[in-house]
C-alpha positions as YAML, in Angstrom:
chain: A
units: angstrom
residues:
- id: 1
  name: UNK
  ca: [43.92, 38.91, -15.82]
- id: 2
  name: UNK
  ca: [40.91, 38.87, -13.52]
- id: 3
  name: UNK
  ca: [38.35, 36.13, -14.02]
- id: 4
  name: UNK
  ca: [35.19, 37.90, -15.21]
- id: 5
  name: UNK
  ca: [32.89, 34.92, -15.51]
- id: 6
  name: UNK
  ca: [29.28, 35.76, -14.56]
- id: 7
  name: UNK
  ca: [29.63, 34.36, -11.04]
- id: 8
  name: UNK
  ca: [32.88, 36.21, -10.34]
- id: 9
  name: UNK
  ca: [31.59, 39.41, -11.92]
- id: 10
  name: UNK
  ca: [28.50, 39.24, -9.72]
- id: 11
  name: UNK
  ca: [30.68, 38.55, -6.68]
- id: 12
  name: UNK
  ca: [32.86, 41.59, -7.44]
- id: 13
  name: UNK
  ca: [29.76, 43.73, -7.81]
- id: 14
  name: UNK
  ca: [28.43, 42.53, -4.44]
- id: 15
  name: UNK
  ca: [31.75, 43.31, -2.76]
- id: 16
  name: UNK
  ca: [31.81, 46.76, -4.36]
- id: 17
  name: UNK
  ca: [28.25, 47.53, -3.22]
- id: 18
  name: UNK
  ca: [28.99, 46.46, 0.36]
- id: 19
  name: UNK
  ca: [32.16, 48.54, 0.54]
- id: 20
  name: UNK
  ca: [30.48, 51.53, -1.11]
- id: 21
  name: UNK
  ca: [27.60, 51.52, 1.39]
- id: 22
  name: UNK
  ca: [29.95, 50.99, 4.33]
- id: 23
  name: UNK
  ca: [32.25, 53.78, 3.11]
- id: 24
  name: UNK
  ca: [29.37, 56.22, 2.73]
- id: 25
  name: UNK
  ca: [28.03, 55.51, 6.22]
- id: 26
  name: UNK
  ca: [31.54, 55.69, 7.67]
- id: 27
  name: UNK
  ca: [32.22, 59.06, 6.03]
- id: 28
  name: UNK
  ca: [28.89, 60.46, 7.23]
- id: 29
  name: UNK
  ca: [29.80, 59.68, 10.82]
- id: 30
  name: UNK
  ca: [33.53, 60.41, 10.86]
- id: 31
  name: UNK
  ca: [33.77, 63.54, 8.74]
- id: 32
  name: UNK
  ca: [32.60, 66.81, 10.29]
- id: 33
  name: UNK
  ca: [32.48, 68.36, 6.82]
- id: 34
  name: UNK
  ca: [30.53, 65.63, 5.06]
- id: 35
  name: UNK
  ca: [27.60, 66.84, 3.00]
- id: 36
  name: UNK
  ca: [25.77, 66.01, -0.19]
- id: 37
  name: UNK
  ca: [26.58, 68.17, -3.19]
- id: 38
  name: UNK
  ca: [24.80, 68.77, -6.46]
- id: 39
  name: UNK
  ca: [26.92, 67.99, -9.51]
- id: 40
  name: UNK
  ca: [27.03, 71.73, -10.30]
- id: 41
  name: UNK
  ca: [28.66, 72.36, -6.91]
- id: 42
  name: UNK
  ca: [31.38, 69.73, -7.29]
- id: 43
  name: UNK
  ca: [34.62, 71.31, -8.58]
- id: 44
  name: UNK
  ca: [36.12, 67.90, -9.34]
- id: 45
  name: UNK
  ca: [33.15, 67.13, -11.63]
- id: 46
  name: UNK
  ca: [33.56, 70.27, -13.75]
- id: 47
  name: UNK
  ca: [35.24, 68.41, -16.62]
- id: 48
  name: UNK
  ca: [33.93, 64.93, -15.92]
- id: 49
  name: UNK
  ca: [32.10, 62.73, -18.41]
- id: 50
  name: UNK
  ca: [29.09, 62.66, -16.09]
- id: 51
  name: UNK
  ca: [28.91, 66.46, -16.09]
- id: 52
  name: UNK
  ca: [29.30, 66.59, -19.88]
- id: 53
  name: UNK
  ca: [26.49, 64.08, -20.46]
- id: 54
  name: UNK
  ca: [24.34, 65.88, -17.86]
- id: 55
  name: UNK
  ca: [24.80, 69.22, -19.64]
- id: 56
  name: UNK
  ca: [24.13, 67.81, -23.12]
- id: 57
  name: UNK
  ca: [20.93, 66.02, -22.11]
- id: 58
  name: UNK
  ca: [19.59, 69.00, -20.19]
- id: 59
  name: UNK
  ca: [20.47, 71.45, -22.96]
- id: 60
  name: UNK
  ca: [18.57, 69.30, -25.46]
- id: 61
  name: UNK
  ca: [15.51, 69.20, -23.21]
- id: 62
  name: UNK
  ca: [15.42, 72.96, -22.72]
- id: 63
  name: UNK
  ca: [15.91, 73.58, -26.45]
- id: 64
  name: UNK
  ca: [12.92, 71.36, -27.25]
- id: 65
  name: UNK
  ca: [10.83, 72.99, -24.51]
- id: 66
  name: UNK
  ca: [11.61, 76.45, -25.84]
- id: 67
  name: UNK
  ca: [10.73, 75.51, -29.41]
- id: 68
  name: UNK
  ca: [7.39, 74.08, -28.25]
- id: 69
  name: UNK
  ca: [6.46, 77.05, -26.06]
- id: 70
  name: UNK
  ca: [7.39, 79.59, -28.74]
- id: 71
  name: UNK
  ca: [5.72, 77.73, -31.59]
- id: 72
  name: UNK
  ca: [2.44, 78.92, -33.15]
- id: 73
  name: UNK
  ca: [0.22, 77.73, -31.66]
- id: 74
  name: UNK
  ca: [2.23, 76.96, -28.51]
- id: 75
  name: UNK
  ca: [2.63, 73.36, -27.39]
- id: 76
  name: UNK
  ca: [2.68, 72.70, -23.68]
- id: 77
  name: UNK
  ca: [3.15, 68.94, -23.41]
- id: 78
  name: UNK
  ca: [6.67, 69.09, -22.00]
- id: 79
  name: UNK
  ca: [5.89, 72.24, -20.02]
- id: 80
  name: UNK
  ca: [3.02, 70.40, -18.36]
- id: 81
  name: UNK
  ca: [5.25, 67.43, -17.51]
- id: 82
  name: UNK
  ca: [7.85, 69.82, -16.10]
- id: 83
  name: UNK
  ca: [5.30, 71.59, -13.89]
- id: 84
  name: UNK
  ca: [4.04, 68.27, -12.54]
- id: 85
  name: UNK
  ca: [7.61, 67.25, -11.74]
- id: 86
  name: UNK
  ca: [8.19, 70.57, -10.00]
- id: 87
  name: UNK
  ca: [4.96, 70.15, -8.06]
- id: 88
  name: UNK
  ca: [6.05, 66.76, -6.75]
- id: 89
  name: UNK
  ca: [9.47, 68.09, -5.78]
- id: 90
  name: UNK
  ca: [7.91, 71.06, -3.95]
- id: 91
  name: UNK
  ca: [5.49, 68.84, -2.05]
- id: 92
  name: UNK
  ca: [8.46, 66.81, -0.81]
- id: 93
  name: UNK
  ca: [9.99, 70.01, 0.58]
- id: 94
  name: UNK
  ca: [6.93, 71.40, 2.36]
- id: 95
  name: UNK
  ca: [6.59, 70.41, 6.03]
- id: 96
  name: UNK
  ca: [3.34, 68.56, 6.68]
- id: 97
  name: UNK
  ca: [2.31, 71.14, 9.29]
- id: 98
  name: UNK
  ca: [2.08, 73.85, 6.61]
- id: 99
  name: UNK
  ca: [-1.32, 72.62, 5.49]
- id: 100
  name: UNK
  ca: [-2.44, 75.92, 3.94]
- id: 101
  name: UNK
  ca: [0.64, 76.07, 1.71]
- id: 102
  name: UNK
  ca: [0.19, 72.44, 0.73]
- id: 103
  name: UNK
  ca: [-3.41, 73.12, -0.22]
- id: 104
  name: UNK
  ca: [-2.44, 76.19, -2.25]
- id: 105
  name: UNK
  ca: [0.14, 74.18, -4.19]
- id: 106
  name: UNK
  ca: [-2.31, 71.36, -4.85]
- id: 107
  name: UNK
  ca: [-4.98, 73.76, -6.09]
- id: 108
  name: UNK
  ca: [-2.75, 76.01, -8.21]
- id: 109
  name: UNK
  ca: [-0.83, 73.16, -9.82]
- id: 110
  name: UNK
  ca: [-3.82, 70.85, -10.10]
- id: 111
  name: UNK
  ca: [-3.36, 68.47, -13.01]
- id: 112
  name: UNK
  ca: [-6.95, 68.59, -14.27]
- id: 113
  name: UNK
  ca: [-7.10, 72.37, -13.94]
- id: 114
  name: UNK
  ca: [-3.97, 72.85, -16.03]
- id: 115
  name: UNK
  ca: [-5.29, 70.37, -18.62]
- id: 116
  name: UNK
  ca: [-8.44, 72.48, -18.95]
- id: 117
  name: UNK
  ca: [-6.45, 75.72, -19.16]
- id: 118
  name: UNK
  ca: [-4.33, 74.32, -22.00]
- id: 119
  name: UNK
  ca: [-7.41, 73.00, -23.82]
- id: 120
  name: UNK
  ca: [-9.16, 76.39, -23.55]
- id: 121
  name: UNK
  ca: [-6.08, 78.47, -24.47]
- id: 122
  name: UNK
  ca: [-6.10, 79.94, -20.96]
- id: 123
  name: UNK
  ca: [-2.80, 78.49, -19.82]
- id: 124
  name: UNK
  ca: [-0.46, 81.13, -18.37]
- id: 125
  name: UNK
  ca: [2.92, 79.47, -17.99]
- id: 126
  name: UNK
  ca: [4.58, 82.69, -16.82]
- id: 127
  name: UNK
  ca: [2.10, 83.08, -13.97]
- id: 128
  name: UNK
  ca: [2.60, 79.49, -12.84]
- id: 129
  name: UNK
  ca: [6.37, 79.87, -13.08]
- id: 130
  name: UNK
  ca: [6.23, 82.92, -10.83]
- id: 131
  name: UNK
  ca: [3.94, 81.07, -8.41]
- id: 132
  name: UNK
  ca: [6.45, 78.25, -8.12]
- id: 133
  name: UNK
  ca: [9.27, 80.73, -7.57]
- id: 134
  name: UNK
  ca: [7.43, 82.59, -4.82]
- id: 135
  name: UNK
  ca: [6.57, 79.28, -3.18]
- id: 136
  name: UNK
  ca: [10.24, 78.33, -3.16]
- id: 137
  name: UNK
  ca: [11.11, 81.67, -1.59]
- id: 138
  name: UNK
  ca: [9.03, 80.61, 1.43]
- id: 139
  name: UNK
  ca: [10.81, 77.27, 1.73]
- id: 140
  name: UNK
  ca: [14.45, 77.80, 0.82]
- id: 141
  name: UNK
  ca: [17.33, 78.25, 3.22]
- id: 142
  name: UNK
  ca: [18.88, 81.74, 3.52]
- id: 143
  name: UNK
  ca: [21.85, 80.52, 1.50]
- id: 144
  name: UNK
  ca: [19.55, 80.37, -1.56]
- id: 145
  name: UNK
  ca: [18.20, 83.92, -1.23]
- id: 146
  name: UNK
  ca: [20.56, 85.22, -3.92]
- id: 147
  name: UNK
  ca: [19.30, 82.54, -6.31]
- id: 148
  name: UNK
  ca: [15.71, 83.62, -5.65]
- id: 149
  name: UNK
  ca: [16.61, 87.26, -6.25]
- id: 150
  name: UNK
  ca: [18.35, 86.40, -9.51]
- id: 151
  name: UNK
  ca: [15.37, 84.40, -10.76]
- id: 152
  name: UNK
  ca: [12.95, 87.19, -9.88]
- id: 153
  name: UNK
  ca: [14.88, 89.38, -12.30]
- id: 154
  name: UNK
  ca: [14.71, 86.78, -15.07]
- id: 155
  name: UNK
  ca: [12.36, 87.96, -17.79]
- id: 156
  name: UNK
  ca: [12.29, 85.00, -20.21]
- id: 157
  name: UNK
  ca: [10.19, 82.00, -19.25]
- id: 158
  name: UNK
  ca: [12.55, 79.18, -20.29]
- id: 159
  name: UNK
  ca: [15.57, 80.50, -18.33]
- id: 160
  name: UNK
  ca: [13.17, 81.08, -15.43]
- id: 161
  name: UNK
  ca: [11.87, 77.50, -15.47]
- id: 162
  name: UNK
  ca: [15.37, 76.14, -15.90]
- id: 163
  name: UNK
  ca: [16.62, 78.17, -12.97]
- id: 164
  name: UNK
  ca: [13.67, 77.07, -10.83]
- id: 165
  name: UNK
  ca: [14.35, 73.40, -11.54]
- id: 166
  name: UNK
  ca: [18.03, 73.81, -10.70]
- id: 167
  name: UNK
  ca: [17.07, 75.61, -7.49]
- id: 168
  name: UNK
  ca: [14.66, 72.82, -6.58]
- id: 169
  name: UNK
  ca: [17.43, 70.26, -6.95]
- id: 170
  name: UNK
  ca: [19.69, 72.34, -4.74]
- id: 171
  name: UNK
  ca: [16.94, 72.72, -2.14]
- id: 172
  name: UNK
  ca: [16.44, 68.96, -2.05]
- id: 173
  name: UNK
  ca: [20.12, 68.59, -1.27]
- id: 174
  name: UNK
  ca: [19.89, 71.35, 1.36]
- id: 175
  name: UNK
  ca: [17.08, 69.41, 3.02]
- id: 176
  name: UNK
  ca: [19.04, 66.16, 2.87]
- id: 177
  name: UNK
  ca: [22.04, 67.86, 4.51]
- id: 178
  name: UNK
  ca: [19.81, 69.36, 7.20]
- id: 179
  name: UNK
  ca: [18.28, 65.97, 7.94]
- id: 180
  name: UNK
  ca: [21.72, 64.37, 7.97]
- id: 181
  name: UNK
  ca: [22.94, 66.91, 10.52]
- id: 182
  name: UNK
  ca: [19.88, 66.31, 12.69]
- id: 183
  name: UNK
  ca: [20.27, 62.54, 12.50]
- id: 184
  name: UNK
  ca: [24.03, 62.44, 13.01]
- id: 185
  name: UNK
  ca: [23.86, 61.68, 16.77]
- id: 186
  name: UNK
  ca: [21.68, 58.66, 15.96]
- id: 187
  name: UNK
  ca: [23.98, 57.61, 13.12]
- id: 188
  name: UNK
  ca: [26.97, 57.77, 15.44]
- id: 189
  name: UNK
  ca: [25.21, 55.48, 17.93]
- id: 190
  name: UNK
  ca: [24.40, 52.96, 15.21]
- id: 191
  name: UNK
  ca: [27.65, 53.27, 13.26]
- id: 192
  name: UNK
  ca: [29.63, 50.54, 15.01]
- id: 193
  name: UNK
  ca: [26.94, 47.88, 14.72]
- id: 194
  name: UNK
  ca: [26.19, 48.87, 11.11]
- id: 195
  name: UNK
  ca: [29.82, 48.73, 10.02]
- id: 196
  name: UNK
  ca: [30.30, 45.44, 11.85]
- id: 197
  name: UNK
  ca: [27.28, 44.01, 10.03]
- id: 198
  name: UNK
  ca: [28.54, 45.24, 6.66]
- id: 199
  name: UNK
  ca: [32.02, 43.93, 7.37]
- id: 200
  name: UNK
  ca: [30.58, 40.50, 8.14]
- id: 201
  name: UNK
  ca: [28.73, 40.62, 4.81]
- id: 202
  name: UNK
  ca: [31.99, 41.54, 3.10]
- id: 203
  name: UNK
  ca: [33.79, 38.58, 4.69]
- id: 204
  name: UNK
  ca: [31.03, 36.17, 3.68]
- id: 205
  name: UNK
  ca: [31.33, 37.04, 0.00]
- id: 206
  name: UNK
  ca: [35.11, 37.51, 0.19]
- id: 207
  name: UNK
  ca: [36.63, 35.12, 2.77]
- id: 208
  name: UNK
  ca: [40.17, 36.05, 1.69]
- id: 209
  name: UNK
  ca: [39.46, 39.73, 2.17]
- id: 210
  name: UNK
  ca: [41.95, 40.30, 5.00]
- id: 211
  name: UNK
  ca: [45.18, 39.29, 3.28]
- id: 212
  name: UNK
  ca: [46.92, 42.65, 3.71]
- id: 213
  name: UNK
  ca: [45.68, 43.03, 7.28]
- id: 214
  name: UNK
  ca: [47.20, 39.66, 8.21]
- id: 215
  name: UNK
  ca: [50.49, 40.57, 6.53]
- id: 216
  name: UNK
  ca: [50.53, 43.94, 8.32]
- id: 217
  name: UNK
  ca: [50.02, 42.37, 11.75]
- id: 218
  name: UNK
  ca: [52.42, 39.50, 11.03]
- id: 219
  name: UNK
  ca: [55.17, 41.90, 9.96]
- id: 220
  name: UNK
  ca: [54.63, 43.94, 13.13]
- id: 221
  name: UNK
  ca: [54.82, 40.78, 15.24]
- id: 222
  name: UNK
  ca: [58.04, 39.68, 13.54]
- id: 223
  name: UNK
  ca: [59.65, 43.09, 14.05]
- id: 224
  name: UNK
  ca: [58.69, 43.12, 17.72]
- id: 225
  name: UNK
  ca: [60.02, 39.60, 18.21]
- id: 226
  name: UNK
  ca: [63.47, 40.90, 17.26]
- id: 227
  name: UNK
  ca: [63.36, 43.53, 20.00]
- id: 228
  name: UNK
  ca: [61.57, 41.97, 22.97]
- id: 229
  name: UNK
  ca: [61.08, 38.58, 24.52]
- id: 230
  name: UNK
  ca: [58.35, 36.68, 22.67]
- id: 231
  name: UNK
  ca: [56.71, 35.80, 25.98]
- id: 232
  name: UNK
  ca: [56.20, 39.50, 26.68]
- id: 233
  name: UNK
  ca: [54.22, 40.03, 23.49]
- id: 234
  name: UNK
  ca: [50.47, 40.39, 23.64]
- id: 235
  name: UNK
  ca: [47.67, 41.57, 21.35]
- id: 236
  name: UNK
  ca: [47.69, 45.09, 22.75]
- id: 237
  name: UNK
  ca: [51.41, 45.58, 22.14]
- id: 238
  name: UNK
  ca: [51.19, 44.23, 18.61]
- id: 239
  name: UNK
  ca: [48.15, 46.38, 17.80]
- id: 240
  name: UNK
  ca: [49.72, 49.58, 19.15]
- id: 241
  name: UNK
  ca: [52.95, 49.02, 17.24]
- id: 242
  name: UNK
  ca: [51.04, 48.07, 14.10]
- id: 243
  name: UNK
  ca: [49.24, 51.41, 14.15]
- id: 244
  name: UNK
  ca: [52.48, 53.24, 14.87]
- id: 245
  name: UNK
  ca: [54.01, 51.58, 11.82]
- id: 246
  name: UNK
  ca: [51.39, 53.33, 9.69]
- id: 247
  name: UNK
  ca: [53.19, 56.59, 10.43]
- id: 248
  name: UNK
  ca: [56.01, 55.28, 8.23]
- id: 249
  name: UNK
  ca: [53.81, 53.57, 5.65]
- id: 250
  name: UNK
  ca: [55.24, 53.77, 2.14]
- id: 251
  name: UNK
  ca: [53.02, 54.98, -0.69]
- id: 252
  name: UNK
  ca: [53.72, 51.90, -2.79]
- id: 253
  name: UNK
  ca: [52.49, 49.61, -0.01]
- id: 254
  name: UNK
  ca: [48.88, 48.42, 0.16]
- id: 255
  name: UNK
  ca: [46.87, 49.51, 3.17]
- id: 256
  name: UNK
  ca: [45.30, 46.89, 5.46]
- id: 257
  name: UNK
  ca: [41.73, 46.19, 4.38]
- id: 258
  name: UNK
  ca: [40.39, 46.99, 7.84]
- id: 259
  name: UNK
  ca: [41.70, 50.56, 7.55]
- id: 260
  name: UNK
  ca: [41.00, 51.35, 3.90]
- id: 261
  name: UNK
  ca: [38.07, 53.61, 4.77]
- id: 262
  name: UNK
  ca: [40.41, 55.82, 6.78]
- id: 263
  name: UNK
  ca: [43.44, 55.62, 4.52]
- id: 264
  name: UNK
  ca: [43.38, 59.31, 3.58]
- id: 265
  name: UNK
  ca: [42.98, 60.40, 7.19]
- id: 266
  name: UNK
  ca: [45.79, 58.14, 8.35]
- id: 267
  name: UNK
  ca: [48.06, 59.36, 5.57]
- id: 268
  name: UNK
  ca: [47.34, 62.94, 6.60]
- id: 269
  name: UNK
  ca: [48.16, 61.98, 10.19]
- id: 270
  name: UNK
  ca: [51.42, 60.40, 9.00]
- id: 271
  name: UNK
  ca: [52.30, 63.60, 7.15]
- id: 272
  name: UNK
  ca: [51.66, 65.61, 10.30]
- id: 273
  name: UNK
  ca: [53.77, 63.14, 12.26]
- id: 274
  name: UNK
  ca: [56.66, 63.64, 9.80]
- id: 275
  name: UNK
  ca: [56.38, 67.41, 10.07]
- id: 276
  name: UNK
  ca: [56.25, 67.26, 13.85]
- id: 277
  name: UNK
  ca: [59.31, 65.01, 13.99]
- id: 278
  name: UNK
  ca: [61.24, 67.26, 11.63]
- id: 279
  name: UNK
  ca: [60.29, 70.45, 13.46]
- id: 280
  name: UNK
  ca: [61.14, 68.90, 16.84]
- id: 281
  name: UNK
  ca: [64.56, 67.84, 15.56]
- id: 282
  name: UNK
  ca: [65.35, 71.29, 14.17]
- id: 283
  name: UNK
  ca: [64.13, 73.06, 17.30]
- id: 284
  name: UNK
  ca: [66.20, 70.75, 19.50]
- id: 285
  name: UNK
  ca: [69.32, 71.37, 17.42]
- id: 286
  name: UNK
  ca: [68.70, 75.11, 17.45]
- id: 287
  name: UNK
  ca: [68.31, 75.25, 21.22]
- id: 288
  name: UNK
  ca: [71.33, 73.02, 21.86]
- id: 289
  name: UNK
  ca: [73.74, 74.76, 19.49]
- id: 290
  name: UNK
  ca: [72.51, 78.35, 19.41]
- id: 291
  name: UNK
  ca: [70.57, 78.73, 22.62]
- id: 292
  name: UNK
  ca: [67.55, 81.01, 23.02]
- id: 293
  name: UNK
  ca: [65.64, 78.17, 24.63]
- id: 294
  name: UNK
  ca: [63.71, 80.65, 26.76]
- id: 295
  name: UNK
  ca: [62.90, 83.01, 23.89]
- id: 296
  name: UNK
  ca: [59.47, 81.61, 23.08]
- id: 297
  name: UNK
  ca: [58.67, 84.27, 20.48]
- id: 298
  name: UNK
  ca: [61.82, 83.43, 18.55]
- id: 299
  name: UNK
  ca: [61.07, 79.72, 18.74]
- id: 300
  name: UNK
  ca: [57.52, 80.32, 17.49]
- id: 301
  name: UNK
  ca: [58.88, 82.36, 14.59]
- id: 302
  name: UNK
  ca: [61.30, 79.58, 13.66]
- id: 303
  name: UNK
  ca: [58.47, 77.06, 13.80]
- id: 304
  name: UNK
  ca: [56.27, 79.23, 11.56]
- id: 305
  name: UNK
  ca: [59.06, 79.58, 9.01]
- id: 306
  name: UNK
  ca: [59.57, 75.82, 8.95]
- id: 307
  name: UNK
  ca: [55.84, 75.31, 8.41]
- id: 308
  name: UNK
  ca: [55.94, 77.75, 5.50]
- id: 309
  name: UNK
  ca: [58.68, 75.63, 3.94]
- id: 310
  name: UNK
  ca: [56.32, 72.66, 4.27]
- id: 311
  name: UNK
  ca: [53.62, 74.69, 2.56]
- id: 312
  name: UNK
  ca: [51.53, 74.90, 5.70]
- id: 313
  name: UNK
  ca: [51.33, 78.15, 7.65]
- id: 314
  name: UNK
  ca: [48.81, 76.96, 10.22]
...
């Protein structure tokens, strides 16, 4: 059983944080499809505990808000807090050069003004909700146009406010993804030095953190020593053969620590390697025993049928 004394628990947490940050940065740079997603847009989170807790807490908030707004006389404490939160989120989305829009938001959602409106029974929550929605329509990406249209057709105030808040959260993520895309060339330039720095941090808190990497390289060296003269071996040969050995890596084996961040990609590459080897063998047998080596259309058809068997028709 792992030793979970305070010092070791803290050490494990430090290691986890370092790897998590390094993995996130690595994925941002390596993956062409990397993007931030809201929990509502994550299929894998549909039945997760996080999603369940998120839904319960939010449902409770909106139930309380509705009971306050519909009470006699209406109570606007939580509605006020919600509008101030929305205001702050909107201001974070508005480019600084749009000074007139910034001023309009500040004036319409002015804290003191809304306080006075509530105190004098002149608070129009529907009007402010519509103002926020129209403001978002000027800021959102085209991909959110359908959400705007749907909210414009929403008649009840609580569903409207709820939809606006959800849209704001999505727009924040849209902005983050846009900024990430714009910064990616810079991230790529800095990636090597950043990962090297994080890896050094990892080794400082976990000096024995390369056990599997050492075993992987040692096993490769021993296998090569059986095939070639030891004097002919060098680092390049060992490294190349070590990476080639990953194409036959067994699932039950533990990946080298230095390659853990790319384990899924390397496994996918190994799968492709297996398919390519299998297809090449079948095509060679077909040509040698049946012929039709010059019938490229027939060979392509055979290849496509083999890929279908693999469950891949690309």
